[in-house]
Coordinates of C-alpha atoms and ligand atoms in Angstrom, one line a residue:
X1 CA 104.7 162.7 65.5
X2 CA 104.6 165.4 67.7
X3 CA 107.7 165.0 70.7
X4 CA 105.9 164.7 73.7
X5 CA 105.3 167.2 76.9
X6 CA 107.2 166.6 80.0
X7 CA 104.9 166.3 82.8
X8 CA 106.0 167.9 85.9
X9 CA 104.8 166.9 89.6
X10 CA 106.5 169.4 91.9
X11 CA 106.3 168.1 95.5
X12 CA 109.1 170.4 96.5
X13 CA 107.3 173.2 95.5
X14 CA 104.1 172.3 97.2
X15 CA 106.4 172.3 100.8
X16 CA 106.6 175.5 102.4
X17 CA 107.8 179.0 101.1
X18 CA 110.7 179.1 103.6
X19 CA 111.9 176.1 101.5
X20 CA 113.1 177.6 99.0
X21 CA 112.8 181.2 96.3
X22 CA 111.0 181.4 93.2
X23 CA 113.8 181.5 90.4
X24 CA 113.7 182.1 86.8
X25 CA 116.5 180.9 84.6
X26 CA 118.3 184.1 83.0
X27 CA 118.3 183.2 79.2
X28 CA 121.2 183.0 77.1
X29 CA 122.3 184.0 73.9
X30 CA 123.0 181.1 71.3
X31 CA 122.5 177.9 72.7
X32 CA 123.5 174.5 71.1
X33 CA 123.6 171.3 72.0
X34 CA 126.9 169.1 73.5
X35 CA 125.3 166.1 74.8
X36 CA 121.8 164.7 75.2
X37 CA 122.0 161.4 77.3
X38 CA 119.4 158.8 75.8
X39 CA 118.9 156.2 77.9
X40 CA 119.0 158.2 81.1
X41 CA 116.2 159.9 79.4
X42 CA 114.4 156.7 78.3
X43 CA 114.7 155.7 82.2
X44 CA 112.8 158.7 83.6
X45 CA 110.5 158.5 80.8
X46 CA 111.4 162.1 78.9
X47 CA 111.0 161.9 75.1
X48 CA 114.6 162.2 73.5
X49 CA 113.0 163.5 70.1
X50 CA 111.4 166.6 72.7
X51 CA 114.7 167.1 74.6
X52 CA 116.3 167.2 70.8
X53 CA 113.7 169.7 69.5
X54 CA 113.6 173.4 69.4
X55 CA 111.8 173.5 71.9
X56 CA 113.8 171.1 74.5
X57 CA 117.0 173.0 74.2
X58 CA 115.3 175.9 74.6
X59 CA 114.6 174.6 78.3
X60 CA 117.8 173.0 78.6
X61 CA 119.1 176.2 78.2
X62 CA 116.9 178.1 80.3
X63 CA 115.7 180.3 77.5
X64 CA 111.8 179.0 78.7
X65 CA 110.4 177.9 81.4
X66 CA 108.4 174.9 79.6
X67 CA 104.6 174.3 81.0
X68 CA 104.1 172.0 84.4
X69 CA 107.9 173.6 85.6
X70 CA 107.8 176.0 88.3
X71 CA 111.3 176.6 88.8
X72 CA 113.3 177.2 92.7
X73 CA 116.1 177.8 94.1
X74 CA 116.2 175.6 97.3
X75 CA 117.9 176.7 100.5
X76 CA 120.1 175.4 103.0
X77 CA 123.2 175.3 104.8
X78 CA 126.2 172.5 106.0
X79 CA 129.6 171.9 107.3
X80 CA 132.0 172.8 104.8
X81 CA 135.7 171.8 106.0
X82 CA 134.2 171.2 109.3
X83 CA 132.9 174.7 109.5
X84 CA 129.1 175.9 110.0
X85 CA 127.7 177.6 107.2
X86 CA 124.0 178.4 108.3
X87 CA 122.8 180.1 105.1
X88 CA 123.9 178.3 101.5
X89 CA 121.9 177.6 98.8
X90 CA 121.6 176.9 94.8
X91 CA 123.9 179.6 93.8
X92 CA 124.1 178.2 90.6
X93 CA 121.7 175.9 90.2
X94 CA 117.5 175.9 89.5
X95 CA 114.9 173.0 90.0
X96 CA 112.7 173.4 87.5
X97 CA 110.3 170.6 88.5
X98 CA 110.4 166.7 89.3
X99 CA 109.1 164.4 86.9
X100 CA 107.7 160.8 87.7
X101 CA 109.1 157.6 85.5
X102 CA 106.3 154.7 84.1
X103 CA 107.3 152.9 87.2
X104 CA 106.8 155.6 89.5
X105 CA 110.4 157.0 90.4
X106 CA 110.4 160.5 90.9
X107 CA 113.0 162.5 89.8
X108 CA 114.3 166.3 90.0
X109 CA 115.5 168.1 87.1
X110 CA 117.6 170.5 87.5
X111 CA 119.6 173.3 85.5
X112 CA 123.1 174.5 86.5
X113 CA 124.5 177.3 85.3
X114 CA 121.4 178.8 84.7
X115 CA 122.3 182.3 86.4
X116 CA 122.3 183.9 89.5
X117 CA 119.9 183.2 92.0
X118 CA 119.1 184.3 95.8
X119 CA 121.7 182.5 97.1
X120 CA 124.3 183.5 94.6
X121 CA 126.3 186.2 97.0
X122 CA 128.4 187.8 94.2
X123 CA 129.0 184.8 91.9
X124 CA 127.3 184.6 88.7
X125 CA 124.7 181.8 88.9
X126 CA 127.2 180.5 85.7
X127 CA 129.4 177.6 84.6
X128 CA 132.0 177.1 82.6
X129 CA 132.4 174.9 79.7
X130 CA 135.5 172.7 81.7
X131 CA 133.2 171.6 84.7
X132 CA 130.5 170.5 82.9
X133 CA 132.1 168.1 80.4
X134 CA 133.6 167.0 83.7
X135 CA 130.7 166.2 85.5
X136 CA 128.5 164.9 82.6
X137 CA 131.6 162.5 81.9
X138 CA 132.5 161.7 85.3
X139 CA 129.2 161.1 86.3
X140 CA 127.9 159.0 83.4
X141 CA 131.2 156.7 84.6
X142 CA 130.2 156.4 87.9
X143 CA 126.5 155.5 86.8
X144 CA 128.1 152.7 84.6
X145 CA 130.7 151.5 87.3
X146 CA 127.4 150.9 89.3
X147 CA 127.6 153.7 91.7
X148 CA 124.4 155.6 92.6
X149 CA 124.5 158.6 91.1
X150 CA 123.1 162.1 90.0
X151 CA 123.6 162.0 86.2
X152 CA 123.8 164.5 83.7
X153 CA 120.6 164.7 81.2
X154 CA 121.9 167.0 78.7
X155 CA 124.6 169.6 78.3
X156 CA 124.4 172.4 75.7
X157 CA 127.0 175.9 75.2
X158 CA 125.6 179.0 75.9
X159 CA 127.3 180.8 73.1
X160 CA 128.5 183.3 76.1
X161 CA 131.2 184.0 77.9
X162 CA 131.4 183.6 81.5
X163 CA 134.2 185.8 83.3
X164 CA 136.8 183.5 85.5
X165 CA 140.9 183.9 85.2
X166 CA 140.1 184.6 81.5
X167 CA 136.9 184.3 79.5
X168 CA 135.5 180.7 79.5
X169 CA 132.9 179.2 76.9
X170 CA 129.6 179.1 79.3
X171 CA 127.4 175.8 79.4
X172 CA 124.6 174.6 81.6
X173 CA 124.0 170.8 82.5
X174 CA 121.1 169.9 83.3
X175 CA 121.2 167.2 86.2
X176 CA 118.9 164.2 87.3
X177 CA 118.6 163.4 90.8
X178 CA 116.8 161.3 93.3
X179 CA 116.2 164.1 94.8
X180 CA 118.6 167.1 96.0
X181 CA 118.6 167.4 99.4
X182 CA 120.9 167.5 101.4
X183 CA 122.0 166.7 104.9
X184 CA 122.5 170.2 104.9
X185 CA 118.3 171.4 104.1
X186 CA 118.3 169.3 107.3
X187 CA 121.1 171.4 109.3
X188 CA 119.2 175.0 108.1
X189 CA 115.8 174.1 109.5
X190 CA 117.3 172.9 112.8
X191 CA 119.7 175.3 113.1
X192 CA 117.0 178.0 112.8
X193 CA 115.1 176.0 115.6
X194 CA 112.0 175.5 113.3
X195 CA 111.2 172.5 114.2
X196 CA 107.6 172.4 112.1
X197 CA 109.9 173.1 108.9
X198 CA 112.3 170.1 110.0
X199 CA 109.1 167.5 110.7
X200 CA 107.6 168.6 107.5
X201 CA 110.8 168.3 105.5
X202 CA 111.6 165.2 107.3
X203 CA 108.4 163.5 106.3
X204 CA 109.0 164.8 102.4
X205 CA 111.8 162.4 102.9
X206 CA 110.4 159.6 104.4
X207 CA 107.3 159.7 101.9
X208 CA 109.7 160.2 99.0
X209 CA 113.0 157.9 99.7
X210 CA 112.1 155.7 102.7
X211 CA 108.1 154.8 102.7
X212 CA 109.0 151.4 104.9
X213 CA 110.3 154.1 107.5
X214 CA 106.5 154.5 107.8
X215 CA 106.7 150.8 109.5
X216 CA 108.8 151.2 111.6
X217 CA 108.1 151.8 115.4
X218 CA 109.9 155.5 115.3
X219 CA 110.2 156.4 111.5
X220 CA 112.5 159.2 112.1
X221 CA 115.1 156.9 113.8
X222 CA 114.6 154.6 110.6
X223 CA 115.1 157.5 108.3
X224 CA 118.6 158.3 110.1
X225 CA 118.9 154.8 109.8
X226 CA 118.4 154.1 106.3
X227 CA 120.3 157.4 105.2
X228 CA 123.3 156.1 107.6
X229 CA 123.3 152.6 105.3
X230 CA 122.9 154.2 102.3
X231 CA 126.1 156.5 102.3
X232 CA 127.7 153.8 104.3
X233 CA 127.3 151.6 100.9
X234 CA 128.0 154.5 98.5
X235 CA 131.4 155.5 100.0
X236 CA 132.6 151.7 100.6
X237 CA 131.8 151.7 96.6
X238 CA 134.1 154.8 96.1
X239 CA 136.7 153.3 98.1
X240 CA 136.9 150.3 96.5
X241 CA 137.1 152.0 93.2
X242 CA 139.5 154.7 94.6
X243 CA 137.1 157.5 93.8
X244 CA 137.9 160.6 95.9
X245 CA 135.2 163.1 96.2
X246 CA 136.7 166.2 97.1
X247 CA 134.1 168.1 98.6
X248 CA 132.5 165.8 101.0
X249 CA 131.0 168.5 103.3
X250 CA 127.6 168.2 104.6
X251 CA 125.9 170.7 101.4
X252 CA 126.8 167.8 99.1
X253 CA 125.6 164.9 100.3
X254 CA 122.5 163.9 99.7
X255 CA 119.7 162.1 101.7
X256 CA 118.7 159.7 98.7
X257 CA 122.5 158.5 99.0
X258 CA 123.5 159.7 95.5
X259 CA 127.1 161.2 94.7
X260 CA 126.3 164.9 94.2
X261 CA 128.9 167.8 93.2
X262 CA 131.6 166.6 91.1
X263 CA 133.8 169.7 91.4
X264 CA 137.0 168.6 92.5
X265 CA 137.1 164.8 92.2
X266 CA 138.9 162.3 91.0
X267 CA 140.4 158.9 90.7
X268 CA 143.6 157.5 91.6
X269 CA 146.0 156.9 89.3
X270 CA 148.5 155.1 91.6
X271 CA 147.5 154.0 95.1
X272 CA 148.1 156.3 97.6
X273 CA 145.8 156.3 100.8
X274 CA 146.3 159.7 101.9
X275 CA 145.8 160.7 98.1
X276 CA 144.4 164.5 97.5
X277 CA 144.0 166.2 94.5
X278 CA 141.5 169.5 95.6
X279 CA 143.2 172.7 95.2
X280 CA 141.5 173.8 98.4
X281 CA 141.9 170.8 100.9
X282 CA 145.6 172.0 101.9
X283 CA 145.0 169.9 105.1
X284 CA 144.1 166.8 103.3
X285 CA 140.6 166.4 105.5
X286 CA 138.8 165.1 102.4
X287 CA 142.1 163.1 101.4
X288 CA 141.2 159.0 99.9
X289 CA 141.8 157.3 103.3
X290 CA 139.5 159.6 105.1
X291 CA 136.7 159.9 103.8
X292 CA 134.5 156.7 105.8
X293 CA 135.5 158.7 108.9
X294 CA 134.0 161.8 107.3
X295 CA 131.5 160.5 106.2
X296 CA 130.2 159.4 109.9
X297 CA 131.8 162.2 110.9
X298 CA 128.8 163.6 108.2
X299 CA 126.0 161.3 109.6
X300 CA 126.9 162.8 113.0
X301 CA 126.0 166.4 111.7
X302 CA 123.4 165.3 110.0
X303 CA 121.6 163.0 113.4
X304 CA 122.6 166.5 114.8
X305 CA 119.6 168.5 113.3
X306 CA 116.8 164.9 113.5
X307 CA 117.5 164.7 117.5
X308 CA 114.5 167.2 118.2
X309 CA 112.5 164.4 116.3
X310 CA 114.5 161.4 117.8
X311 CA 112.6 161.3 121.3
X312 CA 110.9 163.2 123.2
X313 CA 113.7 164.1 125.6
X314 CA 117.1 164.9 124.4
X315 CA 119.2 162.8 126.3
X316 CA 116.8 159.9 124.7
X317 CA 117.2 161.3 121.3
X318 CA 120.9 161.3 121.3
X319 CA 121.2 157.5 122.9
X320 CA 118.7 156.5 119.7
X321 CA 121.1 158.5 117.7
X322 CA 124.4 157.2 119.1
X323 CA 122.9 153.4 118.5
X324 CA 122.2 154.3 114.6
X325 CA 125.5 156.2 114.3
X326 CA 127.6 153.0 115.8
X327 CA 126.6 150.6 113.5
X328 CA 128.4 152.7 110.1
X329 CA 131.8 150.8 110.8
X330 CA 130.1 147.7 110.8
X331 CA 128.3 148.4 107.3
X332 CA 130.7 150.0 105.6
X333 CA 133.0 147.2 106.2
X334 CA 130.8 144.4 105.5
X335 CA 130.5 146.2 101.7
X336 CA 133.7 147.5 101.3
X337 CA 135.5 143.8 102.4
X338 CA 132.9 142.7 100.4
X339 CA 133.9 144.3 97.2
X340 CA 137.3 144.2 97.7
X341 CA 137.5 140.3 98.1
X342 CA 135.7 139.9 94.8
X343 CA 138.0 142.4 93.4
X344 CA 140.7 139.4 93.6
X345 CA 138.8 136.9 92.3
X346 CA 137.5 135.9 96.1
X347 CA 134.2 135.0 98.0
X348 CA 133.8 137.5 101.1
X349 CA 133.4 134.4 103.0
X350 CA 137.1 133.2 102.1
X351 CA 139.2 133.7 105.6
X352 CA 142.4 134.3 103.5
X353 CA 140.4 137.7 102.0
X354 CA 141.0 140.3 103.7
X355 CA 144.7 139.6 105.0
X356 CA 145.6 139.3 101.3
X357 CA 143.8 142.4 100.7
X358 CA 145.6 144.4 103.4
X359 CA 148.8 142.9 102.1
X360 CA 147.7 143.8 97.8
X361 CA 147.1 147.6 99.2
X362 CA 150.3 148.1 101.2
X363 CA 151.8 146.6 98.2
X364 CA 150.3 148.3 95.2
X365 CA 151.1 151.8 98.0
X366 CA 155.0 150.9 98.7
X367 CA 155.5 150.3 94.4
X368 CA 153.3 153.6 93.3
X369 CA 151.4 151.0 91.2
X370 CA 148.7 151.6 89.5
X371 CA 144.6 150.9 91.6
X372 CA 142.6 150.3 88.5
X373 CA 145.6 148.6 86.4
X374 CA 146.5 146.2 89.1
X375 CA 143.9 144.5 89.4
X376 CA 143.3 143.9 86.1
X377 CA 146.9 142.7 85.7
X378 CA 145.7 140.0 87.9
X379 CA 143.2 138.8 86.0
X380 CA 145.9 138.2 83.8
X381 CA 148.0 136.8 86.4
X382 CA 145.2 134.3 86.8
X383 CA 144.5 133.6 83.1
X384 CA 148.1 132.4 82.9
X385 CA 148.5 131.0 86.2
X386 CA 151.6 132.8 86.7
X387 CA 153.0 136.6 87.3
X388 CA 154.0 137.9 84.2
X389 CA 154.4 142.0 85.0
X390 CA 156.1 142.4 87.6
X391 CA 159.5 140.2 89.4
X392 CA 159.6 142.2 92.4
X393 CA 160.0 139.0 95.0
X394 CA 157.4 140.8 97.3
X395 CA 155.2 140.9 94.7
X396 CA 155.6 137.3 93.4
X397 CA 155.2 136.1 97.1
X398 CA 152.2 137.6 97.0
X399 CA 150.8 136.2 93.9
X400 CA 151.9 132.9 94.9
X401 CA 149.8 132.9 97.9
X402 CA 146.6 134.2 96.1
X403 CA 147.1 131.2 93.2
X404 CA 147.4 128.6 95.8
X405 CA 143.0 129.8 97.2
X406 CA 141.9 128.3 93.5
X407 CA 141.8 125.2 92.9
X408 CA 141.4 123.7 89.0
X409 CA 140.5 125.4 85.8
X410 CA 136.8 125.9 86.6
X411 CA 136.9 127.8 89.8
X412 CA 139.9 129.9 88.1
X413 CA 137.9 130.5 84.8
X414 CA 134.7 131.9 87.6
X415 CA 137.0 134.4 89.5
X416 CA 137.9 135.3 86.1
X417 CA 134.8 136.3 84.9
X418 CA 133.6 137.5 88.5
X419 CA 136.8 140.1 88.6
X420 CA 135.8 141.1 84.9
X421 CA 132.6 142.7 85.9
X422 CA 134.4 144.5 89.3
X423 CA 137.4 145.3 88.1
X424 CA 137.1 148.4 85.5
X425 CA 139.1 148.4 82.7
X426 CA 138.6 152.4 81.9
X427 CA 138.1 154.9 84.6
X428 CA 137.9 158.9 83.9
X429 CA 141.3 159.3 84.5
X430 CA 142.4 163.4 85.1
X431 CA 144.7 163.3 82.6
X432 CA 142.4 162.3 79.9
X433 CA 139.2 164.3 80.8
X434 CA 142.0 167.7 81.1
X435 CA 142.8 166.6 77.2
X436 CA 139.4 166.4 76.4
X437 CA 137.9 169.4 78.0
X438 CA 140.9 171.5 76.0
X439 CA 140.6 169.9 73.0
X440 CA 136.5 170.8 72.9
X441 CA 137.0 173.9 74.9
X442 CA 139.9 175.1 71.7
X443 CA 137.7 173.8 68.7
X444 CA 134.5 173.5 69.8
X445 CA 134.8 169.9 68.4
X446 CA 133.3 167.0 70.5
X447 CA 134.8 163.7 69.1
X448 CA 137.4 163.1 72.0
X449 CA 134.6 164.2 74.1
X450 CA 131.9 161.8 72.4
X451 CA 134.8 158.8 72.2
X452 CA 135.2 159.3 75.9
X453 CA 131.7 159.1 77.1
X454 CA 131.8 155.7 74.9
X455 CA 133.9 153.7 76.9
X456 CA 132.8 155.2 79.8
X457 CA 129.5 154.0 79.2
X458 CA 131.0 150.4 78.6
X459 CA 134.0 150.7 81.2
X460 CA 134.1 146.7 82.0
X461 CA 134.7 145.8 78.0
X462 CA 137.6 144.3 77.2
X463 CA 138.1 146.1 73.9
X464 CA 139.1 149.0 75.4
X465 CA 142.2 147.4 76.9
X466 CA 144.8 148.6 74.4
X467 CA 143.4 152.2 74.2
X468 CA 144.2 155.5 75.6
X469 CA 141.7 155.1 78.0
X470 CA 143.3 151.6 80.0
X471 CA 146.0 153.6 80.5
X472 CA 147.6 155.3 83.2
X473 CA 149.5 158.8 82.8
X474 CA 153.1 159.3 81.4
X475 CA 155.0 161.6 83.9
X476 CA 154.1 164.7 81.8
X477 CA 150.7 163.9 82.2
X478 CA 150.1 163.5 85.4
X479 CA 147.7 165.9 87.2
X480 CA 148.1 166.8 90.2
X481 CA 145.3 169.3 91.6
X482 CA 141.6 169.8 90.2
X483 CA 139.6 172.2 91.3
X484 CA 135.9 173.1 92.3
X485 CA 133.4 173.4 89.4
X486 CA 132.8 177.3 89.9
Ligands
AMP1 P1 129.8 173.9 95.6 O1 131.3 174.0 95.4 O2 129.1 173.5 94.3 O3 129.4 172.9 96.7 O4 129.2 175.3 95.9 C1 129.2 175.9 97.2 C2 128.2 177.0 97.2 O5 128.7 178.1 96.4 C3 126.8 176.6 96.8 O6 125.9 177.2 97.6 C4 126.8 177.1 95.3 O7 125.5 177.4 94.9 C5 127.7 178.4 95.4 N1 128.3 178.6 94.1 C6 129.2 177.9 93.5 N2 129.5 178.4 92.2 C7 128.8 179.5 92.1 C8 128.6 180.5 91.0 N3 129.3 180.4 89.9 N4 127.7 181.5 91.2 C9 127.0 181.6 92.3 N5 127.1 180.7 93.4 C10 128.0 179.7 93.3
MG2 MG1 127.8 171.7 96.1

């Protein structure tokens, strides 16, 4: 059988010219394939034998522009580290087209690393081989830890060289997403003052992510709305995971509510709320504890550049605004207490949760213990009935007062099985994907890299308790800065 054409429906395209520039791939020179992820592309409904053809890696790697793709660069500008940036755009990245799954989900595809592009100023429109391995790992994790997600469809070497400290093996991903824009597309249109560009952009939205928007009495309002729940949910789900972005400024979040731009991230190894791992966040803005705020802080920015289609008079739009913008606290709590009390085992309803909560956290912060590990020591905690790791009095105080809200086997043996699908038992811990991303980047050979993405795909299974990948760093491997994807 022949593998089967994508089809491409470009909606982006079809918006205006100010929108975006017409952007070719630049080919490369020997490309080969690292990864091609099946089941994402069963679920948008791209034919794995096509994507594993001559070819599919041909467009993976930007060597041809396949038919139905009419590849962009897409403009637009944000907040980074609190400060304006009117003009940014993919300086690395191309769309080459959005495709539409059997059940009618549209979804961009995207190359990165694909070479310069309008918006490059001065870099090379490249990636190395280290970033990518990083986000097609990190972000296939998150995917499987049930966190919305761009995802990487494929990744595949150049066979060049890009220039950085020293030479670097090249690679492109290419990356799946709801859709990429940002709350920054937003800030350039209404920053410019174009307010036809910001309705029509605004609508793209509202036909593509939020159609019930349509319903409601002023759909722009509902769209600020809907976005403002949607990263309210997808941060308390970071939190509770102690996933720290990085990068949260207003360029790399998205309107669909997906995590975007896994550059610097990372998890915690030990909790520490004022955690920070960026290289370039010496002030510790984007820092664990932080980011809810920033993220409102984001919504803000983002209601910003929608007030000249809020109301008709400004002082109305901002009051509509301000009544959107104060509800975050109150949704990002209800998730995040939400997760956290069935993190130990609890309903959200139980009036003991979140005091034991705030107590586990100031805990787990005063020992250095471990996030991920400590919870899954209490499972076992539970299992047994009794605390087995740890005789520090605080902590067995603790414990004792979480035993006493189950009572008998049954409701014990449910928490169990309820904190076994929460409570993660492999994370991509920075000390393993740094061994990884040498160990391919010296020999070119994938099998840590291919192990990895295994339990990553599977990170609640139990089997992979007594590996590498359930546990935290030695002393000598701790990391203790990552840095931007560039
Ligand atoms: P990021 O750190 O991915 O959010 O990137 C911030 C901005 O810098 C974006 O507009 C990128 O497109 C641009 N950029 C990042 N890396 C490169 C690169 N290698 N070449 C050109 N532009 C880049
Ligand atoms: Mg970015």
């Amino acid at each position: 059988m022949m593998p089967e054409p994508i089809t491409f429906d470009n909606s982006y395209y079809r918006l205006p010219g100010s929108f975006y520039s017409n952007q070719n791939p630049t080919p490369v020179s020997s490309p080969s394939v690292i990864a091609v992820n099946q089941p994402l592309a069963k679920e948008i409904g791209i034919d794995q034998a096509f994507l594993c053809s001559d070819e599919g890696l041909k467009m993976l790697s930007g060597n041809t522009i396949v038919e139905g793709s009419q590849p962009i660069a897409t403009v637009y500008a944000g907040y980074q580290f609190g400060h304006w940036n009117p003009q940014l755009g993919d300086g690395r990245a191309i769309l080459l087209g959005e495709i539409i799954n059997n059940t009618g989900k549209r979804f961009d595809l995207q190359l990165k690393g694909s070479g310069p592009t309008l918006y490059s100023r001065g870099g090379d429109g490249r990636a190395p081989l280290g970033p990518v391995l990083r986000e097609y790992l990190v972000s296939e994790a998150m995917h499987n830890l049930g966190i919305p997600t761009t995802r990487g469809l494929a990744a595949v070497f150049t066979g060049d060289h890009v220039q950085r400290e020293s030479p670097e093996p090249g690679a492109i991903l290419t990356r799946v997403a709801s859709s990429h824009i940002r709350f920054g597309t937003f800030q350039y249109f209404a920053a410019k003052g174009d307010i036809e560009a910001l309705t029509i952009l605004a609508d793209h939205v509202i036909s593509r992510h939020y159609p019930e928007a349509l319903e409601s009495a002023n759909p722009y309002v509902e769209l600020l709305n809907e976005v403002m729940k949607k990263i309210a949910r997808l941060v308390s789900k970071w939190q509770a995971l102690g996933f720290i972005h990085g990068v949260m400024n207003t360029d790399n979040m998205l309107v669909c509510g997906e995590t975007v731009d896994y550059g610097p991230c990372a998890f915690m190894d030990e909790f520490n709320p004022g955690k920070v791992f960026s290289s370039i966040d010496s002030a510790g803005r984007y820092g664990y504890q932080n980011q809810p705020g920033i993220a409102q802080w984001n919504l803000m920015t983002f209601a910003q550049a929608l007030l000249p289609l809020l109301a008709d008079s400004e002082e109305q739009a901002v009051k509509q605004a301000q009544i959107v913008l104060e509800k975050f606290p109150e949704v990002y709590a209800g998730q995040y207490d939400s997760l956290m009390a069935r993190k130990i085992g609890l309903s959200p309803e139980n009036p003991a949760a979140s005091g034991l909560i705030a107590s586990l956290l100031e805990l787990l912060d005063n020992q250095k213990l471990d996030y991920t590990l400590s919870f899954r020591s209490l499972m076992e905690t539970l299992r047994e009935e009794k605390q087995l790791y740890n005789d520090d009095p605080a902590w067995m105080a603790w414990n004792q007062q979480w035993l006493k809200q189950f009572n008998g086997s049954t409701e014990r043996a449910n928490a169990l099985s309820a904190m076994g699908n929460i409570n993660p038992v492999c994370i991509p811990r920075n000390h393993i994907l740094e061994e990884v991303i040498s160990q391919t980047r010296q020999a070119g050979d994938l099998s840590s890299f291919n192990e990895l993405l295994q339990a990553l795909q599977d990170p609640y299974n139990p089997k992979w308790m007594n590996t590498i990948y359930a546990k935290g760093p030695d002393q000598d491997q701790l990391v203790l800065q990552t840095f931007c994807g560039t």
